């Protein structure tokens, strides 16, 4: 009987994570901090959740896709590259979930930072000022400056705030209650 409940629980957890991700993306955009040179997207705090449940992997990817679909000025290119960066970060976060320093999954928290720094910065640099991806727009200096800008926001939200969320969920035992089946 337990095995039949697992897929339903997994899908429910993924769906809730996706929905929260979208709402937090809208909130950051409404406050004007989700589209600045250094973005502070509240939704990125959730990128630590693959440490607690594999259901967070599709939840984050779907949430990112839907959030970008509704809010990204970069259009379809961002729907693909932004979602790919989030998916890769979530997969790597999950893969490193057992590596902890002083009880914190610091390496896992850095996976979304790194994947977004590389993939999203490449995307933005190749877009230049348009919405058509072109390798002719790519320049190493622009890429590195964009990676720095993306990395600062991601480091604050994914690693600093994400680790605070992880610690709070673990300390309050909410993680065990919410994600016990995984």
PDB file of C-alpha atoms in Angstrom:
ATOM      1  CA  UNK A   1       0.000   0.000   0.000  1.00  0.00           C
ATOM      2  CA  UNK A   2       2.855   2.395   0.807  1.00  0.00           C
ATOM      3  CA  UNK A   3       4.348   2.032  -2.691  1.00  0.00           C
ATOM      4  CA  UNK A   4       1.133   3.261  -4.359  1.00  0.00           C
ATOM      5  CA  UNK A   5       1.172   6.407  -2.227  1.00  0.00           C
ATOM      6  CA  UNK A   6       4.769   7.274  -3.110  1.00  0.00           C
ATOM      7  CA  UNK A   7       4.162   8.560  -6.674  1.00  0.00           C
ATOM      8  CA  UNK A   8       1.214  10.646  -5.476  1.00  0.00           C
ATOM      9  CA  UNK A   9       3.256  12.109  -2.624  1.00  0.00           C
ATOM     10  CA  UNK A  10       6.202  12.747  -4.953  1.00  0.00           C
ATOM     11  CA  UNK A  11       3.993  14.556  -7.479  1.00  0.00           C
ATOM     12  CA  UNK A  12       2.245  16.531  -4.744  1.00  0.00           C
ATOM     13  CA  UNK A  13       5.560  17.659  -3.251  1.00  0.00           C
ATOM     14  CA  UNK A  14       6.926  18.575  -6.685  1.00  0.00           C
ATOM     15  CA  UNK A  15       3.744  20.495  -7.493  1.00  0.00           C
ATOM     16  CA  UNK A  16       3.776  22.438  -4.236  1.00  0.00           C
ATOM     17  CA  UNK A  17       7.461  23.305  -4.666  1.00  0.00           C
ATOM     18  CA  UNK A  18       6.796  24.465  -8.254  1.00  0.00           C
ATOM     19  CA  UNK A  19       3.857  26.601  -7.117  1.00  0.00           C
ATOM     20  CA  UNK A  20       5.834  28.213  -4.297  1.00  0.00           C
ATOM     21  CA  UNK A  21       8.717  28.869  -6.704  1.00  0.00           C
ATOM     22  CA  UNK A  22       6.377  30.690  -9.116  1.00  0.00           C
ATOM     23  CA  UNK A  23       4.769  32.766  -6.353  1.00  0.00           C
ATOM     24  CA  UNK A  24       8.182  33.777  -4.988  1.00  0.00           C
ATOM     25  CA  UNK A  25       9.340  34.688  -8.515  1.00  0.00           C
ATOM     26  CA  UNK A  26       6.299  36.948  -8.924  1.00  0.00           C
ATOM     27  CA  UNK A  27       6.948  38.501  -5.510  1.00  0.00           C
ATOM     28  CA  UNK A  28      10.572  39.370  -6.331  1.00  0.00           C
ATOM     29  CA  UNK A  29       9.481  40.879  -9.646  1.00  0.00           C
ATOM     30  CA  UNK A  30       6.688  42.875  -7.991  1.00  0.00           C
ATOM     31  CA  UNK A  31       9.233  44.300  -5.546  1.00  0.00           C
ATOM     32  CA  UNK A  32      11.597  45.105  -8.420  1.00  0.00           C
ATOM     33  CA  UNK A  33      14.464  42.948  -7.159  1.00  0.00           C
ATOM     34  CA  UNK A  34      14.032  40.046  -9.577  1.00  0.00           C
ATOM     35  CA  UNK A  35      15.150  41.888 -12.687  1.00  0.00           C
ATOM     36  CA  UNK A  36      17.993  44.176 -11.632  1.00  0.00           C
ATOM     37  CA  UNK A  37      21.659  43.808 -12.618  1.00  0.00           C
ATOM     38  CA  UNK A  38      22.091  41.745  -9.456  1.00  0.00           C
ATOM     39  CA  UNK A  39      18.890  39.762  -9.039  1.00  0.00           C
ATOM     40  CA  UNK A  40      17.589  38.623  -5.694  1.00  0.00           C
ATOM     41  CA  UNK A  41      14.922  36.103  -6.624  1.00  0.00           C
ATOM     42  CA  UNK A  42      13.283  34.722  -3.488  1.00  0.00           C
ATOM     43  CA  UNK A  43      12.461  31.541  -5.414  1.00  0.00           C
ATOM     44  CA  UNK A  44      16.166  30.672  -5.523  1.00  0.00           C
ATOM     45  CA  UNK A  45      16.072  30.029  -1.765  1.00  0.00           C
ATOM     46  CA  UNK A  46      14.225  26.807  -2.609  1.00  0.00           C
ATOM     47  CA  UNK A  47      17.182  25.421  -4.578  1.00  0.00           C
ATOM     48  CA  UNK A  48      18.428  23.747  -1.378  1.00  0.00           C
ATOM     49  CA  UNK A  49      15.351  21.481  -1.250  1.00  0.00           C
ATOM     50  CA  UNK A  50      16.818  18.621  -3.354  1.00  0.00           C
ATOM     51  CA  UNK A  51      18.938  17.867  -0.272  1.00  0.00           C
ATOM     52  CA  UNK A  52      15.672  17.003   1.490  1.00  0.00           C
ATOM     53  CA  UNK A  53      13.609  15.409  -1.289  1.00  0.00           C
ATOM     54  CA  UNK A  54      14.197  14.322  -4.886  1.00  0.00           C
ATOM     55  CA  UNK A  55      10.709  15.692  -5.653  1.00  0.00           C
ATOM     56  CA  UNK A  56      12.298  19.139  -5.508  1.00  0.00           C
ATOM     57  CA  UNK A  57      14.188  18.429  -8.742  1.00  0.00           C
ATOM     58  CA  UNK A  58      11.164  18.471 -11.075  1.00  0.00           C
ATOM     59  CA  UNK A  59       9.423  20.959  -8.775  1.00  0.00           C
ATOM     60  CA  UNK A  60      12.201  23.508  -9.165  1.00  0.00           C
ATOM     61  CA  UNK A  61      12.519  22.929 -12.920  1.00  0.00           C
ATOM     62  CA  UNK A  62       8.785  23.305 -13.557  1.00  0.00           C
ATOM     63  CA  UNK A  63       8.573  26.283 -11.199  1.00  0.00           C
ATOM     64  CA  UNK A  64      11.479  27.981 -12.961  1.00  0.00           C
ATOM     65  CA  UNK A  65       9.980  27.336 -16.385  1.00  0.00           C
ATOM     66  CA  UNK A  66       6.575  28.719 -15.375  1.00  0.00           C
ATOM     67  CA  UNK A  67       8.101  31.672 -13.529  1.00  0.00           C
ATOM     68  CA  UNK A  68      10.275  32.555 -16.529  1.00  0.00           C
ATOM     69  CA  UNK A  69       7.383  31.973 -18.923  1.00  0.00           C
ATOM     70  CA  UNK A  70       5.382  34.627 -17.089  1.00  0.00           C
ATOM     71  CA  UNK A  71       8.096  37.112 -16.097  1.00  0.00           C
ATOM     72  CA  UNK A  72      11.258  36.848 -18.200  1.00  0.00           C
ATOM     73  CA  UNK A  73      11.868  39.645 -20.690  1.00  0.00           C
ATOM     74  CA  UNK A  74      14.327  37.347 -22.497  1.00  0.00           C
ATOM     75  CA  UNK A  75      11.574  35.102 -23.837  1.00  0.00           C
ATOM     76  CA  UNK A  76      11.918  31.519 -25.086  1.00  0.00           C
ATOM     77  CA  UNK A  77      15.703  31.509 -24.804  1.00  0.00           C
ATOM     78  CA  UNK A  78      15.382  32.053 -21.051  1.00  0.00           C
ATOM     79  CA  UNK A  79      12.640  29.468 -20.757  1.00  0.00           C
ATOM     80  CA  UNK A  80      15.118  26.900 -22.076  1.00  0.00           C
ATOM     81  CA  UNK A  81      18.448  28.077 -20.629  1.00  0.00           C
ATOM     82  CA  UNK A  82      17.071  29.277 -17.278  1.00  0.00           C
ATOM     83  CA  UNK A  83      15.194  26.026 -16.771  1.00  0.00           C
ATOM     84  CA  UNK A  84      18.249  23.997 -17.814  1.00  0.00           C
ATOM     85  CA  UNK A  85      20.402  25.883 -15.291  1.00  0.00           C
ATOM     86  CA  UNK A  86      17.877  25.253 -12.520  1.00  0.00           C
ATOM     87  CA  UNK A  87      17.499  21.581 -13.442  1.00  0.00           C
ATOM     88  CA  UNK A  88      21.264  21.022 -13.558  1.00  0.00           C
ATOM     89  CA  UNK A  89      21.727  22.833 -10.236  1.00  0.00           C
ATOM     90  CA  UNK A  90      18.974  20.730  -8.640  1.00  0.00           C
ATOM     91  CA  UNK A  91      20.443  17.457  -9.932  1.00  0.00           C
ATOM     92  CA  UNK A  92      23.914  18.366  -8.655  1.00  0.00           C
ATOM     93  CA  UNK A  93      22.472  19.570  -5.337  1.00  0.00           C
ATOM     94  CA  UNK A  94      20.777  16.191  -4.901  1.00  0.00           C
ATOM     95  CA  UNK A  95      23.941  14.318  -5.921  1.00  0.00           C
ATOM     96  CA  UNK A  96      25.963  16.126  -3.228  1.00  0.00           C
ATOM     97  CA  UNK A  97      23.265  15.980  -0.525  1.00  0.00           C
ATOM     98  CA  UNK A  98      25.309  13.743   1.791  1.00  0.00           C
ATOM     99  CA  UNK A  99      28.368  16.013   1.807  1.00  0.00           C
ATOM    100  CA  UNK A 100      27.938  18.304   4.785  1.00  0.00           C
ATOM    101  CA  UNK A 101      30.200  20.605   6.736  1.00  0.00           C
ATOM    102  CA  UNK A 102      29.155  21.150  10.340  1.00  0.00           C
ATOM    103  CA  UNK A 103      25.783  19.661   9.435  1.00  0.00           C
ATOM    104  CA  UNK A 104      25.164  22.026   6.524  1.00  0.00           C
ATOM    105  CA  UNK A 105      25.033  21.006   2.838  1.00  0.00           C
ATOM    106  CA  UNK A 106      27.255  23.858   1.708  1.00  0.00           C
ATOM    107  CA  UNK A 107      28.469  22.106  -1.458  1.00  0.00           C
ATOM    108  CA  UNK A 108      24.869  21.381  -2.445  1.00  0.00           C
ATOM    109  CA  UNK A 109      23.907  25.009  -1.896  1.00  0.00           C
ATOM    110  CA  UNK A 110      26.595  26.106  -4.347  1.00  0.00           C
ATOM    111  CA  UNK A 111      25.357  23.954  -7.235  1.00  0.00           C
ATOM    112  CA  UNK A 112      22.569  26.341  -8.296  1.00  0.00           C
ATOM    113  CA  UNK A 113      25.001  29.241  -7.934  1.00  0.00           C
ATOM    114  CA  UNK A 114      27.545  27.641 -10.264  1.00  0.00           C
ATOM    115  CA  UNK A 115      25.043  26.352 -12.834  1.00  0.00           C
ATOM    116  CA  UNK A 116      23.326  29.749 -13.053  1.00  0.00           C
ATOM    117  CA  UNK A 117      26.627  31.627 -13.178  1.00  0.00           C
ATOM    118  CA  UNK A 118      27.747  29.569 -16.157  1.00  0.00           C
ATOM    119  CA  UNK A 119      24.540  28.852 -18.092  1.00  0.00           C
ATOM    120  CA  UNK A 120      22.552  32.045 -17.478  1.00  0.00           C
ATOM    121  CA  UNK A 121      25.615  34.244 -17.937  1.00  0.00           C
ATOM    122  CA  UNK A 122      26.367  32.494 -21.231  1.00  0.00           C
ATOM    123  CA  UNK A 123      22.741  33.012 -22.265  1.00  0.00           C
ATOM    124  CA  UNK A 124      22.708  36.708 -21.364  1.00  0.00           C
ATOM    125  CA  UNK A 125      26.083  37.346 -22.996  1.00  0.00           C
ATOM    126  CA  UNK A 126      25.080  35.607 -26.237  1.00  0.00           C
ATOM    127  CA  UNK A 127      21.789  37.499 -26.346  1.00  0.00           C
ATOM    128  CA  UNK A 128      23.523  40.854 -26.191  1.00  0.00           C
ATOM    129  CA  UNK A 129      20.710  43.414 -26.318  1.00  0.00           C
ATOM    130  CA  UNK A 130      18.270  41.233 -28.239  1.00  0.00           C
ATOM    131  CA  UNK A 131      16.226  38.080 -27.843  1.00  0.00           C
ATOM    132  CA  UNK A 132      18.043  36.010 -30.485  1.00  0.00           C
ATOM    133  CA  UNK A 133      20.904  33.845 -29.306  1.00  0.00           C
ATOM    134  CA  UNK A 134      24.100  34.550 -31.249  1.00  0.00           C
ATOM    135  CA  UNK A 135      27.617  33.381 -30.482  1.00  0.00           C
ATOM    136  CA  UNK A 136      28.802  36.526 -32.262  1.00  0.00           C
ATOM    137  CA  UNK A 137      27.648  38.489 -29.194  1.00  0.00           C
ATOM    138  CA  UNK A 138      29.799  36.440 -26.819  1.00  0.00           C
ATOM    139  CA  UNK A 139      32.772  38.152 -25.231  1.00  0.00           C
ATOM    140  CA  UNK A 140      34.797  36.818 -22.317  1.00  0.00           C
ATOM    141  CA  UNK A 141      34.841  40.138 -20.427  1.00  0.00           C
ATOM    142  CA  UNK A 142      31.056  40.519 -20.741  1.00  0.00           C
ATOM    143  CA  UNK A 143      30.602  36.877 -19.716  1.00  0.00           C
ATOM    144  CA  UNK A 144      32.788  37.252 -16.610  1.00  0.00           C
ATOM    145  CA  UNK A 145      31.063  40.474 -15.536  1.00  0.00           C
ATOM    146  CA  UNK A 146      27.656  38.881 -16.040  1.00  0.00           C
ATOM    147  CA  UNK A 147      28.770  35.760 -14.148  1.00  0.00           C
ATOM    148  CA  UNK A 148      29.877  37.965 -11.258  1.00  0.00           C
ATOM    149  CA  UNK A 149      26.537  39.782 -11.256  1.00  0.00           C
ATOM    150  CA  UNK A 150      24.509  36.564 -11.457  1.00  0.00           C
ATOM    151  CA  UNK A 151      26.769  34.860  -8.917  1.00  0.00           C
ATOM    152  CA  UNK A 152      26.340  37.542  -6.247  1.00  0.00           C
ATOM    153  CA  UNK A 153      22.557  37.300  -6.319  1.00  0.00           C
ATOM    154  CA  UNK A 154      22.628  33.514  -6.460  1.00  0.00           C
ATOM    155  CA  UNK A 155      25.150  33.253  -3.628  1.00  0.00           C
ATOM    156  CA  UNK A 156      22.982  35.410  -1.378  1.00  0.00           C
ATOM    157  CA  UNK A 157      19.751  33.593  -2.175  1.00  0.00           C
ATOM    158  CA  UNK A 158      20.826  29.978  -2.823  1.00  0.00           C
ATOM    159  CA  UNK A 159      23.665  29.612  -0.370  1.00  0.00           C
ATOM    160  CA  UNK A 160      23.118  32.150   2.411  1.00  0.00           C
ATOM    161  CA  UNK A 161      19.309  32.227   2.534  1.00  0.00           C
ATOM    162  CA  UNK A 162      18.974  28.634   1.293  1.00  0.00           C
ATOM    163  CA  UNK A 163      21.157  27.331   4.115  1.00  0.00           C
ATOM    164  CA  UNK A 164      19.103  29.342   6.617  1.00  0.00           C
ATOM    165  CA  UNK A 165      15.974  27.640   5.233  1.00  0.00           C
ATOM    166  CA  UNK A 166      17.650  24.223   5.418  1.00  0.00           C
ATOM    167  CA  UNK A 167      18.764  24.800   9.011  1.00  0.00           C
ATOM    168  CA  UNK A 168      15.294  26.022  10.030  1.00  0.00           C
ATOM    169  CA  UNK A 169      13.579  23.018   8.425  1.00  0.00           C
ATOM    170  CA  UNK A 170      16.007  20.573  10.038  1.00  0.00           C
ATOM    171  CA  UNK A 171      16.025  22.201  13.464  1.00  0.00           C
ATOM    172  CA  UNK A 172      12.232  22.425  13.669  1.00  0.00           C
ATOM    173  CA  UNK A 173      11.921  18.852  12.355  1.00  0.00           C
ATOM    174  CA  UNK A 174       9.652  20.224   9.608  1.00  0.00           C
ATOM    175  CA  UNK A 175      11.876  18.561   6.996  1.00  0.00           C
ATOM    176  CA  UNK A 176      11.146  15.131   8.469  1.00  0.00           C
ATOM    177  CA  UNK A 177       7.403  15.832   8.612  1.00  0.00           C
ATOM    178  CA  UNK A 178       7.229  17.265   5.092  1.00  0.00           C
ATOM    179  CA  UNK A 179       9.628  14.950   3.286  1.00  0.00           C
ATOM    180  CA  UNK A 180       9.755  11.793   5.472  1.00  0.00           C
ATOM    181  CA  UNK A 181       8.726   9.406   2.700  1.00  0.00           C
ATOM    182  CA  UNK A 182      11.843  10.258   0.685  1.00  0.00           C
TER     183      UNK A 182
END
